[in-house]
Structures are given as structure tokens and as C-alpha cells.
Amino acid sequence: MWPDLFKIRADSVVLAPGATDRHLVFENNDRPGIMTARGVERLIMVMQFYQAKKWLWLQP
């Protein structure tokens, strides 16, 4: 019925679904085109939007 489901047996399981993006603080970080990694993922995976010639990835 559900071929993509798995049965997992473990002594303990930790679920942490409340992750939030940390915004980098720098001058002009609120300008158009500057977004968090989760925002980029949402554009590409959910909205199927990909239009960029150059990318700059910053990680704290």
C-alpha cells in the first residue's frame, strides 16, 4: 500500500522538525536576491524555479 515507507526499529529516535535559518548580518542583507539557504531550496524544489547565472554561498 505504501511502498515508500520503511519500518525502523531503534532504542531511541530524536525528531527535530523545528529548524530555522540563521540570517547572516551584513550591510544591505535585505536587498532583492539575497536569501537564506532554505529560501533557495524552496524556490528550486517546491516552486521549480531556477534562474541564476552566478551564485555566492556564504556559511557562518
Coordinates of C-alpha atoms in Angstrom, one line a residue:
M1 CA 0.0 0.0 0.0
W2 CA 2.8 2.5 0.9
P3 CA 5.9 1.3 -1.0
D4 CA 8.0 4.4 0.1
L5 CA 7.6 3.7 3.9
F6 CA 10.2 1.9 5.9
K7 CA 9.9 0.1 9.3
I8 CA 12.7 1.2 11.6
R9 CA 13.5 -0.4 15.0
A10 CA 15.7 1.7 17.3
D11 CA 16.3 2.1 21.0
S12 CA 15.6 5.8 20.7
V13 CA 14.6 8.2 18.0
V14 CA 15.2 12.0 18.0
L15 CA 12.9 14.2 15.8
A16 CA 13.7 17.9 15.5
P17 CA 11.4 19.4 12.9
G18 CA 11.7 23.0 14.1
A19 CA 14.8 24.0 12.3
T20 CA 15.1 27.7 11.4
D21 CA 17.5 29.5 9.1
R22 CA 20.1 31.9 10.6
H23 CA 20.3 35.1 8.7
L24 CA 23.8 36.5 8.2
V25 CA 24.1 40.0 9.4
F26 CA 25.9 42.3 6.9
E27 CA 25.3 45.6 5.2
N28 CA 22.5 45.5 2.6
N29 CA 21.4 42.0 3.5
D30 CA 17.8 42.9 2.9
R31 CA 18.3 43.7 -0.8
P32 CA 16.5 41.7 -3.5
G33 CA 18.2 38.5 -4.5
I34 CA 19.8 37.8 -1.1
M35 CA 18.0 34.9 0.7
T36 CA 18.7 32.1 3.1
A37 CA 19.5 28.6 2.0
R38 CA 16.0 27.4 2.9
G39 CA 14.5 30.1 0.7
V40 CA 16.7 29.0 -2.2
E41 CA 15.7 25.3 -1.6
R42 CA 12.1 26.3 -1.5
L43 CA 12.4 28.2 -4.8
I44 CA 14.1 25.3 -6.6
M45 CA 12.4 22.2 -5.1
V46 CA 8.8 23.4 -4.4
M47 CA 8.3 26.1 -7.0
Q48 CA 10.6 24.5 -9.6
F49 CA 12.3 27.9 -10.2
Y50 CA 15.9 28.1 -11.2
Q51 CA 17.2 31.2 -12.9
A52 CA 20.7 32.4 -11.9
K53 CA 23.9 32.9 -13.7
K54 CA 26.0 33.4 -10.6
W55 CA 25.7 32.0 -7.1
L56 CA 27.5 33.0 -3.9
W57 CA 27.1 30.7 -1.0
L58 CA 28.1 32.0 2.5
Q59 CA 28.0 29.8 5.5
P60 CA 28.7 31.1 9.1

